[in-house]
């Protein structure tokens, strides 16, 4: 049967058009009940079975496509019943619906369509429940919109919403008539819409509200707790936010240029200062500040918002008084929070409220704001008037310690509202309703946001689950994985089903793996070896070199052939694409591929046959490339060296076997290549990287050391770079539109401003004309009396760089392909397919480039898909790096817990109300605050920021005490050993640094206190001034320069 | 990105992958022309008028040994959601016209009418994907209606490839999505010979056969529909003769 569906829509140009689409109604849609004897359902199930049988999985296909059981949940009120939730139930209670307790659920096509329009995130979560757990949890999607008996036409004067509600009712009714009499199963419509419930009851359709329904789950009280409920609680002294404008007004406003849209970014150093990048009044893309909670008008970090610019006259008052007023007058109970945040955030809100420094407090690397407003163009100020799209996710939170829970909680069963603070300080505090307030104190919990009504000062959310107690290593690790959006769940059965059936018994087979067919070269007789860090189990790469009869050398890089096992369009491939990268934390690794592949079948272990993708060059003795060849191969690695072992072999002259000679040749060639690369302008940058020695049993950190680098690191790196570049050229020539490449944009000169100013005071200058000149001037930036200085400059230079990103070649101009840090005109990632999905894609591209018979689908040729995948890769890559860093920070805190150490450090950044100090010994960086914690009058900071010199100077006598970039300071380092729940800052796990020298009155640790500390820690206190330390540093400084990883891990 | 094929196996308009849209057609709808047909496939609607064979209008086009086939294709400005007037020299229209011409040249037995001309005028009234296939099917019907000798019917059908499934007879939504490769094929059902094969998007060679097979199935179904329409007209005609 045919129905036409007509609706009116507005096109991109703004024209209103009528769209007519066909809509076919069918007779062959089955109900999803496994035992249904209805002829239509039987016929359909037979068809599904036969279709599945073609792949030998008929029964399985039946189970997933007709999952509803004959024995669903039985309740006294409704008898045996299936659940039919309406759209809003999905939107609001998705966290509950994801719980495995809720089985036998029918998802209607109408609901899915509505979900798509309302929230893609919820839609995909529902889809993933159905596709991953549909058979077990018995979820079924019923396409009621295409079923002849359940389709409803929109009636005259009926709103689309009412029509959809009616469609849901009709479908529920259909199920009841279809199943009730014969099988005694009813369908229960779950909705919180009172009107809808009333209409349903009138026509005899079973229906219930979510809360009432969940109360029948006596053994799962946590379900009620997780319910999102929006109750309007008016805060006293709070006049409420202004209304958001409608979407029609938004469109009109954007079109006329009256409004600006952008993604709200909240400053991490000041949660009351947001900004968007959007079109300013002069038509240029620029930053627009949104200051204060009122102006942000319920938008949260990451939301896509519409902003109205404030009149230019108000820009002048940029920007401090505006926020502070709000804080002082209208946020009485959060004043304490602010003070607390002020201590560990960079900005002491309170102090500036009525103090003499009316100037906006901000990180100093935005000199524009600090300069006098008259001569610098003011930054436009705006306020949020509407929200286009929310970007909410579940947040890791902890209970605001300022609330007195034990006193006010009258018992465990009483619901009470509770404020929780997110780990991410850019997120405002969230009000949740809970019965277990006492239990939650000192714990980490996951909280989802529900709504932010305009009457309420803070958003409302609901409890999702408990993560564990704060300060606990496992909990904190989970928290940082969640906060960085790292998918860390175990691999699902569906993914594991895609592994080779032989499991770890898998062996190379010349017939099956294509050697006999000429698709794979047998290189097992070549002396191949791998060189990796100690303890490496996922060996991506192996190398070989041998002399050719013509005097040239043959050099081979062999990369694990992951794509042999991970085929496109499999569950494993989808999972790997989503994970995008393996995440390395201090104590564990979140794999991208199941361990059977990652650490066994793909990993190029020694003394076994392994499949590889080889890149083989012919190079002459001056390391010029004569020829390059790519092939799939099978290799038999002769040895797995660590960097140290390989180095020892090179250094030992008595060792002359083939393998060692090969490594020596490689080393010789690598040095020449490196020299050439340096001459071309490749940068050696630096980052403070540390490695923890973990105690074996408890995995608690017992020692920290800097990562040391050896010549062999550079050797491997050199050939990996070469392979990546060669492959990039190859795939770009074959797929000019859809090659996956990596670029590193040239940094804009203003990034270097602060660094240049600081260097100028030492009469040095960085020449940032090109990467070559920058490299040369970096080499010259040496202070003879301080060997660490050069490394420090390199670390700071690294921070001026742009992020390297993956991109799809068809989306970027050819001249923008260049990789600044490596000084090459084209680059990609090919060498670590076990831990990076980008490399997997590059492998597929390369395979298609070298063998025209390779079968591939649009995953390699579709520009849109490729670009989307690049976005995912970049996001995951960035998150993985940050998660790694957070993990180091976590372990640093664990390491220093209860310890007090005095260390040398360097000033790396000057802030308005503090400065950050890098401690080379541990590679950690922390902030020293220049506001006096103890003094009552915090309005006068001890040190004042001088924007001309980028220094902190004493407010009373500018010459007596100064803090400047590169200054060597001595600091006291401690971690609060108070109970973690005691205050906000320790819940946010921060390391405390206090200044020792230079001695600044009121800021540095007083002498008597220092003595007390010294006597307390006694012998364990190391005197940092001694010579041995300096020698160590010298060594470090030499080695660390070889690490380009900060810009680009190869 | 729009979901074109739901995991339940239904397409945006509710069809399964191997189903054609609703086809309704009728021959002999115009009195003034020698042959005519009105053909609907879903919401794509075409009217065809055939004139000839008649004496050639332009001397330059005269071919001494066969008839010259002249195809003109027009799209009504109201055929799409947004009204747009197309010029007569729109390259896209000319391309479709020439594809139709080339398809029919070997099928029409032109050698029977040397130095003459056959005109096929096609008008698209509503557009919802699959223009070329509907035009060819409609033209076949109109040519038969005009009594022009053909070797066989020409039946055309489109097929595409979404989510690793070959799908038949794309509508406009499916056709417009840039990820969907689509192919138009026209066959002579009796001999199974291919009269036209057109594909402008990228698709791996291994999958081409799969969707060609799918499209051929579609063509056979369409052949039946056309055949029915022809016999219907014939029946009506014979009834008229007997009156």
GROMACS .gro file of C-alpha atoms in nm, chain A residues 740-925:
model
  186
  740UNK     CA    1   4.515   0.961   0.489
  741UNK     CA    2   4.807   1.188   0.568
  742UNK     CA    3   4.943   1.380   0.860
  743UNK     CA    4   5.046   1.740   0.865
  744UNK     CA    5   5.198   1.974   1.115
  745UNK     CA    6   5.116   2.335   1.037
  746UNK     CA    7   5.375   2.610   1.067
  747UNK     CA    8   5.319   2.791   1.395
  748UNK     CA    9   5.216   3.156   1.371
  749UNK     CA   10   5.496   3.392   1.486
  750UNK     CA   11   5.290   3.547   1.768
  751UNK     CA   12   5.297   3.210   1.946
  752UNK     CA   13   5.659   3.284   2.023
  753UNK     CA   14   5.611   3.635   2.161
  754UNK     CA   15   5.646   3.559   2.529
  755UNK     CA   16   5.935   3.323   2.481
  756UNK     CA   17   6.113   3.575   2.263
  757UNK     CA   18   6.072   3.846   2.522
  758UNK     CA   19   6.217   3.627   2.794
  759UNK     CA   20   6.507   3.523   2.572
  760UNK     CA   21   6.571   3.883   2.478
  761UNK     CA   22   6.653   3.958   2.840
  762UNK     CA   23   6.929   3.698   2.808
  763UNK     CA   24   7.022   3.861   2.477
  764UNK     CA   25   6.917   3.560   2.278
  765UNK     CA   26   6.674   3.535   1.994
  766UNK     CA   27   6.498   3.256   1.814
  767UNK     CA   28   6.490   3.289   1.441
  768UNK     CA   29   6.147   3.159   1.353
  769UNK     CA   30   6.175   3.227   0.984
  770UNK     CA   31   6.167   2.855   0.905
  771UNK     CA   32   6.208   2.530   1.090
  772UNK     CA   33   6.570   2.521   0.977
  773UNK     CA   34   6.658   2.862   1.121
  774UNK     CA   35   6.461   2.780   1.433
  775UNK     CA   36   6.657   2.460   1.476
  776UNK     CA   37   6.984   2.644   1.435
  777UNK     CA   38   6.895   2.915   1.680
  778UNK     CA   39   6.778   2.654   1.927
  779UNK     CA   40   7.121   2.495   1.906
  780UNK     CA   41   7.275   2.829   1.992
  781UNK     CA   42   7.050   2.891   2.290
  782UNK     CA   43   7.294   2.761   2.548
  783UNK     CA   44   7.394   2.897   2.884
  784UNK     CA   45   7.736   2.763   2.976
  785UNK     CA   46   7.660   2.770   3.348
  786UNK     CA   47   7.331   2.585   3.312
  787UNK     CA   48   7.325   2.274   3.093
  788UNK     CA   49   6.953   2.223   3.140
  789UNK     CA   50   6.877   2.563   2.994
  790UNK     CA   51   6.882   2.442   2.634
  791UNK     CA   52   6.636   2.163   2.709
  792UNK     CA   53   6.416   2.412   2.884
  793UNK     CA   54   6.411   2.638   2.580
  794UNK     CA   55   6.325   2.341   2.366
  795UNK     CA   56   6.041   2.243   2.597
  796UNK     CA   57   5.902   2.593   2.581
  797UNK     CA   58   5.944   2.608   2.205
  798UNK     CA   59   5.746   2.287   2.179
  799UNK     CA   60   5.461   2.458   2.356
  800UNK     CA   61   5.454   2.726   2.088
  801UNK     CA   62   5.394   2.464   1.822
  802UNK     CA   63   5.069   2.369   1.657
  803UNK     CA   64   4.917   2.024   1.692
  804UNK     CA   65   4.999   1.777   1.421
  805UNK     CA   66   4.680   1.639   1.270
  806UNK     CA   67   4.555   1.364   1.042
  807UNK     CA   68   4.372   1.478   0.735
  808UNK     CA   69   4.225   1.347   0.415
  809UNK     CA   70   4.430   1.463   0.118
  810UNK     CA   71   4.127   1.582  -0.080
  811UNK     CA   72   4.027   1.830   0.190
  812UNK     CA   73   4.343   2.036   0.222
  813UNK     CA   74   4.547   2.236  -0.029
  814UNK     CA   75   4.858   2.060  -0.147
  815UNK     CA   76   5.086   2.336  -0.016
  816UNK     CA   77   4.948   2.284   0.336
  817UNK     CA   78   5.053   1.920   0.351
  818UNK     CA   79   5.389   1.996   0.501
  819UNK     CA   80   5.505   1.863   0.833
  820UNK     CA   81   5.683   2.147   1.007
  821UNK     CA   82   5.852   1.954   1.284
  822UNK     CA   83   5.992   1.687   1.055
  823UNK     CA   84   6.055   1.928   0.768
  824UNK     CA   85   5.902   1.707   0.506
  825UNK     CA   86   5.648   1.801   0.244
  826UNK     CA   87   5.432   1.495   0.303
  827UNK     CA   88   5.393   1.258   0.590
  828UNK     CA   89   5.169   0.985   0.721
  829UNK     CA   90   5.158   0.714   0.983
  830UNK     CA   91   5.231   0.364   0.863
  831UNK     CA   92   5.455   0.201   1.117
  832UNK     CA   93   5.235   0.123   1.418
  833UNK     CA   94   4.918  -0.044   1.300
  834UNK     CA   95   4.883  -0.238   1.624
  835UNK     CA   96   4.833   0.074   1.828
  836UNK     CA   97   4.699   0.329   1.581
  837UNK     CA   98   4.402   0.299   1.352
  838UNK     CA   99   4.541   0.560   1.115
  839UNK     CA  100   4.813   0.315   1.026
  840UNK     CA  101   4.559   0.043   0.962
  841UNK     CA  102   4.389   0.269   0.711
  842UNK     CA  103   4.718   0.360   0.553
  843UNK     CA  104   4.799  -0.011   0.522
  844UNK     CA  105   4.476  -0.065   0.333
  845UNK     CA  106   4.547   0.230   0.107
  846UNK     CA  107   4.897   0.103   0.040
  847UNK     CA  108   4.775  -0.250  -0.030
  848UNK     CA  109   4.530  -0.111  -0.283
  849UNK     CA  110   4.808   0.102  -0.436
  850UNK     CA  111   5.052  -0.181  -0.494
  851UNK     CA  112   4.812  -0.452  -0.605
  852UNK     CA  113   4.537  -0.349  -0.839
  853UNK     CA  114   4.349  -0.670  -0.774
  854UNK     CA  115   4.292  -0.579  -0.413
  855UNK     CA  116   3.927  -0.560  -0.326
  856UNK     CA  117   3.821  -0.250  -0.142
  857UNK     CA  118   3.502  -0.067  -0.082
  858UNK     CA  119   3.419   0.295  -0.032
  859UNK     CA  120   3.602   0.303   0.302
  860UNK     CA  121   3.909   0.396   0.097
  861UNK     CA  122   3.749   0.617  -0.163
  862UNK     CA  123   3.481   0.811   0.018
  863UNK     CA  124   3.607   1.155   0.104
  864UNK     CA  125   3.331   1.231   0.354
  865UNK     CA  126   3.383   0.912   0.547
  866UNK     CA  127   3.757   0.959   0.538
  867UNK     CA  128   3.727   1.309   0.676
  868UNK     CA  129   3.498   1.195   0.953
  869UNK     CA  130   3.739   0.918   1.042
  870UNK     CA  131   4.021   1.172   1.052
  871UNK     CA  132   3.822   1.381   1.299
  872UNK     CA  133   3.775   1.078   1.520
  873UNK     CA  134   4.144   0.991   1.492
  874UNK     CA  135   4.251   1.341   1.589
  875UNK     CA  136   4.010   1.357   1.877
  876UNK     CA  137   4.110   1.019   2.015
  877UNK     CA  138   4.476   1.088   1.962
  878UNK     CA  139   4.456   1.412   2.155
  879UNK     CA  140   4.253   1.252   2.430
  880UNK     CA  141   4.493   0.960   2.454
  881UNK     CA  142   4.784   1.198   2.498
  882UNK     CA  143   4.601   1.394   2.764
  883UNK     CA  144   4.492   1.077   2.940
  884UNK     CA  145   4.854   0.963   2.942
  885UNK     CA  146   4.961   1.292   3.092
  886UNK     CA  147   4.686   1.282   3.351
  887UNK     CA  148   4.793   0.934   3.441
  888UNK     CA  149   5.148   1.057   3.499
  889UNK     CA  150   5.008   1.336   3.711
  890UNK     CA  151   4.805   1.089   3.911
  891UNK     CA  152   5.106   0.875   3.976
  892UNK     CA  153   5.315   1.174   4.062
  893UNK     CA  154   5.064   1.259   4.327
  894UNK     CA  155   5.062   0.904   4.456
  895UNK     CA  156   5.439   0.908   4.459
  896UNK     CA  157   5.458   1.230   4.655
  897UNK     CA  158   5.174   1.145   4.887
  898UNK     CA  159   5.286   1.219   5.238
  899UNK     CA  160   5.633   1.317   5.116
  900UNK     CA  161   5.780   1.659   5.130
  901UNK     CA  162   6.066   1.730   4.896
  902UNK     CA  163   6.275   2.034   4.820
  903UNK     CA  164   6.372   2.060   4.455
  904UNK     CA  165   6.522   2.294   4.201
  905UNK     CA  166   6.291   2.419   3.937
  906UNK     CA  167   6.259   2.662   3.652
  907UNK     CA  168   5.992   2.920   3.592
  908UNK     CA  169   5.818   2.826   3.270
  909UNK     CA  170   5.520   3.050   3.263
  910UNK     CA  171   5.418   3.374   3.425
  911UNK     CA  172   5.057   3.408   3.522
  912UNK     CA  173   4.868   3.698   3.666
  913UNK     CA  174   4.856   3.558   4.012
  914UNK     CA  175   5.119   3.294   4.007
  915UNK     CA  176   5.384   3.128   3.800
  916UNK     CA  177   5.442   2.772   3.694
  917UNK     CA  178   5.756   2.587   3.783
  918UNK     CA  179   5.900   2.289   3.601
  919UNK     CA  180   6.099   2.048   3.811
  920UNK     CA  181   6.333   1.866   3.574
  921UNK     CA  182   6.411   1.593   3.824
  922UNK     CA  183   6.057   1.458   3.808
  923UNK     CA  184   5.939   1.621   3.489
  924UNK     CA  185   5.649   1.775   3.670
  925UNK     CA  186   5.514   2.120   3.653
   0.00000   0.00000   0.00000
